[in-house]
XYZ file of N, CA and C in Angstrom:
714
model
N 206.613 122.304 60.100
C 205.453 121.735 60.723
C 204.791 120.745 59.815
N 204.581 119.545 60.307
C 203.960 118.458 59.491
C 202.482 118.479 59.760
N 201.689 118.472 58.652
C 200.273 118.453 58.769
C 199.725 117.234 58.112
N 199.188 116.226 58.836
C 198.589 115.069 58.187
C 197.275 115.539 57.574
N 197.142 115.598 56.303
C 195.928 116.126 55.674
C 194.889 114.998 55.538
N 193.637 115.422 55.448
C 192.572 114.426 55.312
C 192.478 113.860 53.903
N 191.937 112.695 53.775
C 191.691 112.081 52.470
C 190.583 112.836 51.808
N 190.723 113.006 50.481
C 189.645 113.632 49.692
C 188.330 112.961 49.905
N 187.339 113.747 50.171
C 185.991 113.177 50.516
C 185.121 113.023 49.225
N 184.581 111.899 49.038
C 183.577 111.681 47.959
C 182.355 110.987 48.531
N 181.234 111.410 48.090
C 179.959 110.846 48.540
C 179.365 109.983 47.430
N 178.852 108.854 47.785
C 178.253 107.989 46.775
C 177.043 108.704 46.146
N 176.769 108.375 44.881
C 175.764 109.049 44.132
C 174.386 108.773 44.605
N 173.473 109.775 44.472
C 172.077 109.516 44.796
C 171.439 108.599 43.769
N 170.406 107.918 44.205
C 169.686 107.079 43.237
C 169.048 107.967 42.161
N 168.929 107.408 41.006
C 168.214 108.094 39.885
C 166.723 108.083 40.222
N 166.070 109.178 40.034
C 164.633 109.285 40.328
C 163.941 110.187 39.339
N 162.655 110.432 39.548
C 161.830 111.179 38.636
C 161.421 112.573 39.230
N 161.270 113.563 38.368
C 160.984 114.907 38.860
C 160.002 115.654 37.946
N 159.210 116.513 38.555
C 158.401 117.516 37.831
C 158.783 118.884 38.348
N 158.282 120.044 37.782
C 158.821 121.344 38.119
C 157.851 122.509 38.129
N 157.914 123.649 38.532
C 157.681 125.090 38.225
C 158.829 125.995 38.655
N 158.615 127.360 38.694
C 159.439 128.420 39.270
C 160.932 128.518 38.832
N 161.722 129.484 39.396
C 163.045 129.668 38.862
C 164.104 130.382 39.729
N 165.305 129.949 39.758
C 166.441 130.648 40.395
C 167.529 130.669 39.342
N 167.907 131.838 38.838
C 168.759 131.888 37.669
C 170.161 132.390 38.009
N 171.152 131.728 37.436
C 172.574 132.209 37.516
C 172.871 132.581 36.058
N 172.915 133.877 35.778
C 173.090 134.291 34.384
C 174.342 133.761 33.698
N 175.424 133.515 34.487
C 176.657 133.012 33.893
C 176.439 131.714 33.145
N 175.479 130.912 33.607
C 175.238 129.625 32.959
C 174.743 129.779 31.525
N 174.162 130.960 31.262
C 173.643 131.204 29.899
C 174.530 132.131 29.072
N 175.723 132.488 29.586
C 176.510 133.432 28.866
C 176.967 132.855 27.541
N 177.270 133.690 26.605
C 177.680 133.279 25.261
C 178.926 132.414 25.342
N 179.925 132.900 26.112
C 181.180 132.162 26.222
C 180.947 130.764 26.839
N 180.149 130.715 27.894
C 179.911 129.402 28.524
C 179.318 128.423 27.488
N 178.301 128.887 26.788
C 177.703 128.008 25.742
C 178.715 127.608 24.686
N 179.561 128.553 24.269
C 180.531 128.259 23.259
C 181.503 127.204 23.690
N 182.023 127.302 24.964
C 182.964 126.352 25.501
C 182.369 124.924 25.548
N 181.123 124.824 25.977
C 180.529 123.534 26.098
C 180.133 122.928 24.785
N 179.836 123.770 23.803
C 179.404 123.236 22.466
C 180.586 122.873 21.558
N 181.763 123.224 21.975
C 182.956 122.902 21.160
C 183.091 121.406 21.026
N 183.769 120.945 19.947
C 184.161 119.568 19.833
C 185.298 119.315 20.813
N 185.546 118.104 21.254
C 186.659 117.808 22.155
C 187.999 118.283 21.565
N 188.166 118.141 20.245
C 189.382 118.546 19.593
C 189.575 120.039 19.672
N 188.502 120.779 19.419
C 188.608 122.256 19.528
C 188.867 122.682 20.946
N 188.206 122.070 21.895
C 188.373 122.455 23.250
C 189.814 122.238 23.731
N 190.381 121.065 23.360
C 191.695 120.677 23.759
C 192.782 121.602 23.249
N 192.455 122.407 22.201
C 193.437 123.309 21.658
C 193.428 124.678 22.355
N 192.508 124.940 23.294
C 192.526 126.201 24.006
C 193.755 126.303 24.855
N 194.548 127.321 24.657
C 195.835 127.434 25.301
C 195.679 127.427 26.850
N 194.707 128.144 27.385
C 194.562 128.275 28.811
C 194.132 126.926 29.449
N 193.600 126.028 28.695
C 193.170 124.736 29.159
C 194.259 123.970 29.894
N 195.514 124.181 29.391
C 196.647 123.454 29.929
C 197.557 124.332 30.796
N 197.031 125.452 31.264
C 197.803 126.369 32.102
C 197.371 126.156 33.551
N 198.281 126.459 34.534
C 197.887 126.278 35.970
C 196.706 127.194 36.338
N 195.918 126.728 37.199
C 194.743 127.512 37.718
C 195.310 128.612 38.626
N 194.979 129.840 38.358
C 195.303 130.995 39.198
C 194.141 131.172 40.174
N 194.377 130.885 41.456
C 193.301 130.811 42.410
C 192.724 132.228 42.735
N 193.436 133.243 42.321
C 192.935 134.642 42.455
C 192.156 135.067 41.248
N 192.186 134.329 40.207
C 191.522 134.702 38.954
C 191.087 133.455 38.162
N 190.162 132.711 38.757
C 189.731 131.420 38.219
C 188.761 131.631 37.114
N 189.010 130.919 36.007
C 188.072 130.915 34.848
C 187.075 129.794 35.053
N 185.997 130.106 35.762
C 185.020 129.102 36.171
C 184.343 128.467 34.941
N 184.066 129.265 33.942
C 183.386 128.729 32.725
C 184.329 127.693 32.093
N 185.598 127.968 32.016
C 186.535 127.012 31.401
C 186.673 125.810 32.259
N 186.714 125.935 33.599
C 186.828 124.802 34.508
C 185.589 123.877 34.375
N 184.449 124.461 34.371
C 183.224 123.631 34.280
C 183.133 122.949 32.922
N 183.512 123.607 31.868
C 183.550 122.993 30.552
C 184.559 121.866 30.454
N 185.693 122.024 31.135
C 186.705 121.001 31.165
C 186.165 119.701 31.789
N 185.469 119.870 32.906
C 184.876 118.683 33.536
C 183.767 118.091 32.679
N 183.009 118.889 32.005
C 181.945 118.460 31.110
C 182.584 117.593 29.960
N 183.601 118.091 29.297
C 184.226 117.387 28.222
C 184.896 116.113 28.672
N 185.521 116.165 29.851
C 186.175 114.980 30.371
C 185.185 113.881 30.692
N 183.990 114.276 31.185
C 182.901 113.343 31.445
C 182.487 112.650 30.141
N 182.345 113.404 29.084
C 181.999 112.834 27.798
C 183.083 111.935 27.210
N 184.330 112.290 27.531
C 185.430 111.387 27.067
C 185.264 109.982 27.638
N 184.956 109.933 28.914
C 184.758 108.607 29.551
C 183.567 107.883 28.970
N 182.485 108.637 28.635
C 181.351 107.948 28.038
C 181.689 107.379 26.653
N 182.381 108.185 25.870
C 182.749 107.695 24.513
C 183.661 106.451 24.671
N 184.606 106.490 25.601
C 185.482 105.347 25.810
C 184.706 104.065 26.155
N 183.485 104.259 26.712
C 182.677 103.138 27.075
C 181.496 102.924 26.075
N 181.702 103.348 24.887
C 180.748 103.167 23.787
C 179.347 103.756 24.074
N 179.357 104.864 24.728
C 178.105 105.585 25.018
C 178.077 106.962 24.264
N 176.924 107.472 24.014
C 176.779 108.782 23.382
C 177.220 109.890 24.303
N 177.637 110.999 23.742
C 178.000 112.181 24.512
C 176.757 112.763 25.161
N 176.904 113.365 26.287
C 175.810 114.140 26.941
C 175.768 115.496 26.374
N 174.547 116.045 26.196
C 174.403 117.413 25.718
C 174.471 118.385 26.912
N 174.982 119.597 26.622
C 175.057 120.589 27.714
C 173.640 121.223 27.836
N 173.241 121.441 29.119
C 172.008 122.120 29.430
C 172.318 123.150 30.518
N 172.250 124.430 30.162
C 172.530 125.501 31.106
C 171.732 125.413 32.440
N 170.495 125.017 32.368
C 169.674 124.918 33.568
C 170.242 123.828 34.548
N 170.815 122.767 34.006
C 171.422 121.756 34.844
C 172.736 122.300 35.478
N 173.438 123.147 34.793
C 174.597 123.774 35.398
C 174.150 124.667 36.553
N 173.034 125.329 36.409
C 172.508 126.136 37.523
C 172.158 125.213 38.733
N 171.529 124.108 38.401
C 171.110 123.185 39.502
C 172.337 122.689 40.239
N 173.434 122.379 39.525
C 174.652 121.961 40.110
C 175.237 123.077 40.972
N 175.187 124.292 40.480
C 175.760 125.446 41.209
C 174.990 125.699 42.518
N 173.674 125.488 42.474
C 172.875 125.635 43.712
C 173.380 124.718 44.795
N 173.612 123.416 44.399
C 174.082 122.477 45.398
C 175.545 122.749 45.831
N 176.346 123.227 44.921
C 177.751 123.541 45.320
C 177.753 124.706 46.333
N 176.926 125.705 46.092
C 176.901 126.806 47.063
C 176.383 126.366 48.386
N 175.408 125.417 48.364
C 174.898 124.847 49.651
C 175.975 124.084 50.384
N 176.785 123.298 49.665
C 177.865 122.524 50.277
C 178.890 123.438 50.904
N 179.224 124.527 50.209
C 180.198 125.478 50.734
C 179.675 126.145 52.034
N 178.386 126.500 52.048
C 177.783 127.026 53.317
C 177.865 126.042 54.428
N 177.602 124.793 54.138
C 177.636 123.743 55.197
C 179.068 123.250 55.515
N 180.000 123.540 54.580
C 181.370 123.010 54.672
C 181.276 121.475 54.840
N 180.429 120.877 53.987
C 180.224 119.477 53.951
C 179.825 119.000 52.591
N 180.052 117.724 52.284
C 179.685 117.204 51.027
C 178.424 116.384 51.142
N 177.497 116.524 50.277
C 176.275 115.700 50.334
C 175.301 116.200 49.296
N 174.185 115.410 49.239
C 173.145 115.696 48.217
C 171.983 116.467 48.845
N 172.041 116.761 50.125
C 170.977 117.505 50.769
C 171.390 118.952 50.953
N 170.546 119.877 50.457
C 170.778 121.319 50.528
C 170.289 121.832 51.868
N 170.977 122.896 52.470
C 170.557 123.433 53.750
C 169.192 124.115 53.704
N 168.734 124.671 52.563
C 167.451 125.368 52.410
C 166.352 124.376 52.160
N 165.192 124.549 52.860
C 164.130 123.574 52.725
C 163.581 123.478 51.359
N 163.506 124.630 50.604
C 162.929 124.565 49.254
C 163.926 123.998 48.198
N 165.145 123.703 48.613
C 166.139 123.164 47.669
C 166.688 121.833 48.212
N 165.999 121.238 49.111
C 166.496 120.122 49.938
C 166.997 118.979 49.034
N 166.232 118.514 48.087
C 166.627 117.384 47.250
C 166.945 117.843 45.824
N 167.524 116.981 45.054
C 167.816 117.288 43.637
C 166.513 117.578 42.943
N 165.458 116.794 43.233
C 164.177 117.065 42.657
C 163.633 118.459 42.989
N 163.821 118.872 44.236
C 163.436 120.240 44.633
C 164.163 121.288 43.843
N 165.427 121.059 43.639
C 166.248 122.057 42.873
C 165.840 122.118 41.439
N 165.534 120.978 40.856
C 165.031 120.930 39.471
C 163.660 121.704 39.388
N 162.849 121.472 40.394
C 161.509 122.130 40.369
C 161.620 123.635 40.446
N 162.562 124.148 41.305
C 162.694 125.589 41.439
C 163.209 126.210 40.116
N 164.021 125.439 39.389
C 164.590 125.951 38.160
C 163.699 125.658 36.950
N 162.610 125.039 37.119
C 161.681 124.819 36.012
C 162.163 123.650 35.098
N 162.890 122.745 35.652
C 163.449 121.651 34.804
C 162.487 120.474 34.894
N 162.002 120.013 33.765
C 161.191 118.813 33.703
C 161.939 117.719 32.975
N 161.988 116.549 33.586
C 162.778 115.460 32.982
C 162.229 114.091 33.452
N 162.553 113.092 32.703
C 162.103 111.747 33.067
C 163.110 111.004 33.916
N 164.316 111.563 34.076
C 165.419 110.861 34.731
C 166.375 111.919 35.321
N 166.880 111.739 36.546
C 167.836 112.680 37.072
C 168.836 111.984 37.965
N 169.989 112.528 38.119
C 171.048 112.042 38.998
C 172.045 113.115 39.313
N 172.849 112.914 40.324
C 173.800 113.915 40.779
C 175.016 113.272 41.352
N 176.196 113.816 41.003
C 177.458 113.458 41.651
C 178.033 114.714 42.351
N 178.581 114.541 43.558
C 179.196 115.681 44.262
C 180.577 115.269 44.786
N 181.433 116.299 45.033
C 182.770 116.004 45.536
C 183.395 117.278 46.107
N 184.466 117.103 46.844
C 185.390 118.176 47.199
C 186.764 117.742 46.811
N 187.483 118.456 46.007
C 188.844 118.128 45.594
C 189.772 119.265 45.775
N 191.037 118.985 45.968
C 192.041 120.029 46.183
C 192.425 120.634 44.846
N 192.804 121.900 44.874
C 193.204 122.600 43.651
C 194.688 122.439 43.326
N 195.448 121.922 44.229
C 196.835 121.626 43.980
C 197.019 120.134 43.794
N 198.158 119.749 43.250
C 198.419 118.346 42.947
C 198.858 117.582 44.212
N 198.135 117.733 45.236
C 198.388 117.084 46.481
C 197.882 115.646 46.450
N 198.679 114.708 46.941
C 198.309 113.291 47.009
C 197.529 113.107 48.281
N 196.250 112.871 48.158
C 195.362 112.751 49.351
C 195.837 111.695 50.302
N 195.742 112.045 51.627
C 196.109 111.099 52.660
C 197.575 111.129 53.037
N 198.384 111.954 52.384
C 199.831 112.006 52.721
C 200.039 113.265 53.562
N 201.218 113.235 54.266
C 201.534 114.396 55.078
C 202.071 115.552 54.149
N 201.789 116.761 54.540
C 202.329 117.941 53.851
C 202.896 118.884 54.839
N 203.782 119.766 54.286
C 204.392 120.771 55.127
C 203.874 122.137 54.670
N 203.428 122.940 55.644
C 202.812 124.210 55.362
C 203.693 125.331 55.799
N 203.915 126.332 54.922
C 204.697 127.486 55.309
C 204.368 128.664 54.414
N 204.866 129.843 54.815
C 204.647 131.049 54.004
C 205.929 131.263 53.144
N 205.733 131.574 51.890
C 206.795 131.881 50.988
C 206.405 133.071 50.156
N 207.197 134.132 50.181
C 206.884 135.380 49.453
C 205.456 135.889 49.836
N 205.132 135.745 51.095
C 203.813 136.292 51.557
C 202.643 135.382 51.245
N 202.884 134.232 50.676
C 201.769 133.329 50.323
C 201.965 132.002 51.022
N 200.790 131.359 51.324
C 200.847 130.050 51.920
C 201.159 128.975 50.857
N 202.142 128.138 51.132
C 202.439 127.089 50.218
C 202.513 125.728 50.976
N 202.362 124.673 50.220
C 202.414 123.329 50.765
C 203.438 122.533 50.002
N 204.215 121.720 50.727
C 205.271 120.914 50.108
C 205.257 119.486 50.715
N 205.902 118.596 50.034
C 205.973 117.199 50.496
C 207.106 117.007 51.449
N 208.091 117.930 51.482
C 209.209 117.879 52.402
C 209.349 119.264 53.057
N 209.948 119.317 54.242
C 210.260 120.623 54.878
C 211.066 121.492 53.921
N 210.554 122.698 53.748
C 211.215 123.646 52.778
C 211.384 123.069 51.426
N 210.515 122.127 51.040
C 210.632 121.521 49.754
C 209.931 122.382 48.694
N 209.980 121.848 47.450
C 209.341 122.555 46.342
C 207.829 122.618 46.557
N 207.197 123.777 46.458
C 205.753 123.879 46.599
C 205.024 122.950 45.654
N 203.984 122.365 46.168
C 203.118 121.470 45.351
C 202.404 122.351 44.291
N 202.493 122.046 43.051
C 201.972 122.852 41.960
C 200.425 122.844 41.968
N 199.827 123.906 41.458
C 198.400 123.893 41.264
C 198.056 123.033 40.038
N 196.818 122.502 40.060
C 196.327 121.800 38.910
C 196.196 122.776 37.685
N 196.346 122.277 36.539
C 195.885 122.945 35.331
C 194.376 122.681 35.208
N 193.740 123.395 34.325
C 192.312 123.141 34.068
C 192.152 121.696 33.536
N 193.093 121.270 32.738
C 193.068 119.908 32.190
C 193.268 118.860 33.257
N 194.319 118.973 34.091
C 194.616 117.987 35.093
C 193.579 117.930 36.173
N 192.937 119.104 36.495
C 191.898 119.101 37.505
C 190.718 118.234 37.030
N 190.314 118.441 35.783
C 189.151 117.674 35.256
C 189.504 116.181 35.182
N 190.726 115.834 34.784
C 191.116 114.488 34.734
C 191.159 113.815 36.104
N 191.651 114.568 37.104
C 191.728 114.052 38.453
C 190.334 113.840 39.060
N 189.471 114.824 38.900
C 188.100 114.717 39.428
C 187.377 113.537 38.787
N 187.470 113.422 37.481
C 186.754 112.298 36.833
C 187.335 110.953 37.200
N 188.646 110.863 37.402
C 189.296 109.607 37.817
C 188.775 109.200 39.193
N 188.562 110.133 40.083
C 188.082 109.816 41.410
C 186.594 109.354 41.299
N 185.794 110.069 40.511
C 184.414 109.638 40.368
C 184.313 108.292 39.710
N 185.108 108.100 38.675
C 185.040 106.787 37.978
C 185.533 105.601 38.824
N 186.288 105.899 39.863
C 186.750 104.830 40.803
C 185.706 104.472 41.815
N 184.614 105.245 41.890
C 183.536 105.031 42.880
C 182.318 104.444 42.090
N 181.894 103.271 42.505
C 180.795 102.600 41.750
C 179.529 103.430 41.547
N 179.110 104.139 42.536
C 177.894 104.983 42.445
C 178.100 106.105 41.467
N 179.194 106.830 41.533
C 179.473 107.917 40.621
C 179.669 107.416 39.201
N 180.394 106.337 39.073
C 180.637 105.745 37.763
C 179.341 105.341 37.122
N 178.422 104.756 37.898
C 177.128 104.364 37.312
C 176.379 105.562 36.750
N 176.353 106.653 37.456
C 175.664 107.872 36.935
C 176.342 108.361 35.651
N 177.675 108.412 35.622
C 178.383 108.943 34.455
C 178.088 108.030 33.237
N 177.982 106.729 33.459
C 177.818 105.788 32.376
C 176.419 105.256 32.179
N 175.409 105.925 32.762
C 174.048 105.481 32.532
C 173.583 105.851 31.134
N 173.197 104.892 30.390
C 172.922 105.061 28.957
C 171.749 106.057 28.764
N 170.713 105.976 29.558
C 169.502 106.745 29.360
C 169.582 108.204 29.774
N 170.710 108.588 30.445
C 170.952 110.011 30.740
C 171.396 110.676 29.453
N 170.852 111.891 29.212
C 171.102 112.610 27.950
C 171.769 113.937 28.073
N 171.609 114.574 29.204
C 172.056 115.961 29.396
C 172.843 116.115 30.698
N 173.715 117.149 30.717
C 174.604 117.346 31.888
C 174.889 118.834 32.104
N 175.018 119.219 33.333
C 175.557 120.508 33.705
C 176.499 120.373 34.914
N 177.616 121.041 34.885
C 178.647 120.921 35.903
C 178.904 122.272 36.561
N 179.195 122.224 37.855
C 179.632 123.451 38.538
C 180.711 123.123 39.553
N 181.764 123.923 39.594
C 182.822 123.845 40.568
C 183.113 125.284 41.103
N 183.132 125.370 42.427
C 183.428 126.715 42.994
C 184.565 126.588 44.010
N 185.359 127.616 44.068
C 186.558 127.617 44.907
C 186.264 127.852 46.385
N 187.003 127.153 47.210
C 186.947 127.396 48.637
C 188.345 127.098 49.204
N 188.559 127.272 50.503
C 189.803 126.864 51.074
C 189.503 125.961 52.269
N 190.353 124.894 52.413
C 190.189 124.007 53.619
C 190.555 124.742 54.846
N 190.297 124.130 55.992
C 190.596 124.756 57.268
C 192.104 125.086 57.426
N 192.921 124.293 56.700
C 194.340 124.498 56.728
C 194.867 125.473 55.695
N 193.892 126.062 54.907
C 194.271 127.030 53.919
C 194.613 126.511 52.562
N 194.390 125.192 52.366
C 194.702 124.639 51.023
C 193.545 124.907 50.049
N 193.849 125.428 48.854
C 192.868 125.685 47.876
C 192.115 124.424 47.479
N 190.796 124.589 47.360
C 189.967 123.379 47.080
C 188.756 123.815 46.264
N 188.094 122.865 45.650
C 186.867 123.115 44.956
C 185.775 122.178 45.360
N 184.569 122.699 45.554
C 183.379 121.840 45.682
C 182.819 121.735 44.321
N 182.461 120.499 43.919
C 181.995 120.228 42.524
C 180.720 119.431 42.560
N 179.950 119.657 41.528
C 178.684 118.858 41.359
C 178.410 118.640 39.846
N 177.896 117.475 39.543
C 177.323 117.208 38.218
C 175.876 116.967 38.413
N 174.998 117.636 37.580
C 173.556 117.370 37.541
C 173.238 116.757 36.177
N 172.718 115.533 36.184
C 172.396 114.812 34.987
C 170.893 114.730 34.806
N 170.466 114.590 33.575
C 169.045 114.377 33.327
C 168.841 113.610 32.031
N 167.632 113.079 31.859
C 167.306 112.470 30.584
C 166.893 113.531 29.589
N 165.792 113.350 28.954
C 165.294 114.387 28.039
C 164.750 115.543 28.858
N 165.131 116.806 28.528
C 164.828 117.921 29.391
C 163.943 118.958 28.652
N 162.997 119.488 29.433
C 162.245 120.660 29.076
C 162.415 121.665 30.195
N 162.812 122.903 29.856
C 162.936 123.978 30.878
C 161.794 124.934 30.743
N 160.977 125.013 31.785
C 159.817 125.895 31.761
C 160.255 127.364 31.890
N 159.798 128.164 31.024
C 160.124 129.606 31.022
C 159.005 130.314 31.788
N 159.412 130.984 32.893
C 158.410 131.670 33.745
C 158.408 133.163 33.397
């Protein structure tokens, strides 16, 4: 059976704006010791992590490693463009995760959250107690396997699992590694003027990334992803 799959969807970035804050919604994983350690590593140290170059197991995803991979790949692009690295801010990772969960609920990509108190990026920063002079957000949905967007694929069951191939009864399309996923996601964002502008804005200083697993209507593993950027940040402790 031939399934013409949809092209990967990307939404242009929201305009950079200003925000003030109170209150809080916390995702403890954003503050875990391992999460902090992965984000604080040098690019050289991070690249030596063995699991970084292994295929993503969709039944046992290392979300902390995945988010850190996207964080480090973002900074690689900034350094290549003679910009300073962004600092990791756990509260921004929480803000990104709030929007990712909202997109999964809506099964749609966008910068507007379904809940009224989290509607805009500024609203989400306010709920999390994030004060900053500058903010921006990138969002996306990308496939977890090395599927070439816009091409036909063949779907079948093999050993009790759903697989996708480029030819009937062909070799299953391999899952991304943590490394190739981050490279692919950033390549797509960098190819879009709005997303690229956010990634390469000089006055942005801090970043948090979140990617969460979902499956498309056809059963293909996918991730909803978000980057939350800010300038100088103060997080209000309630």
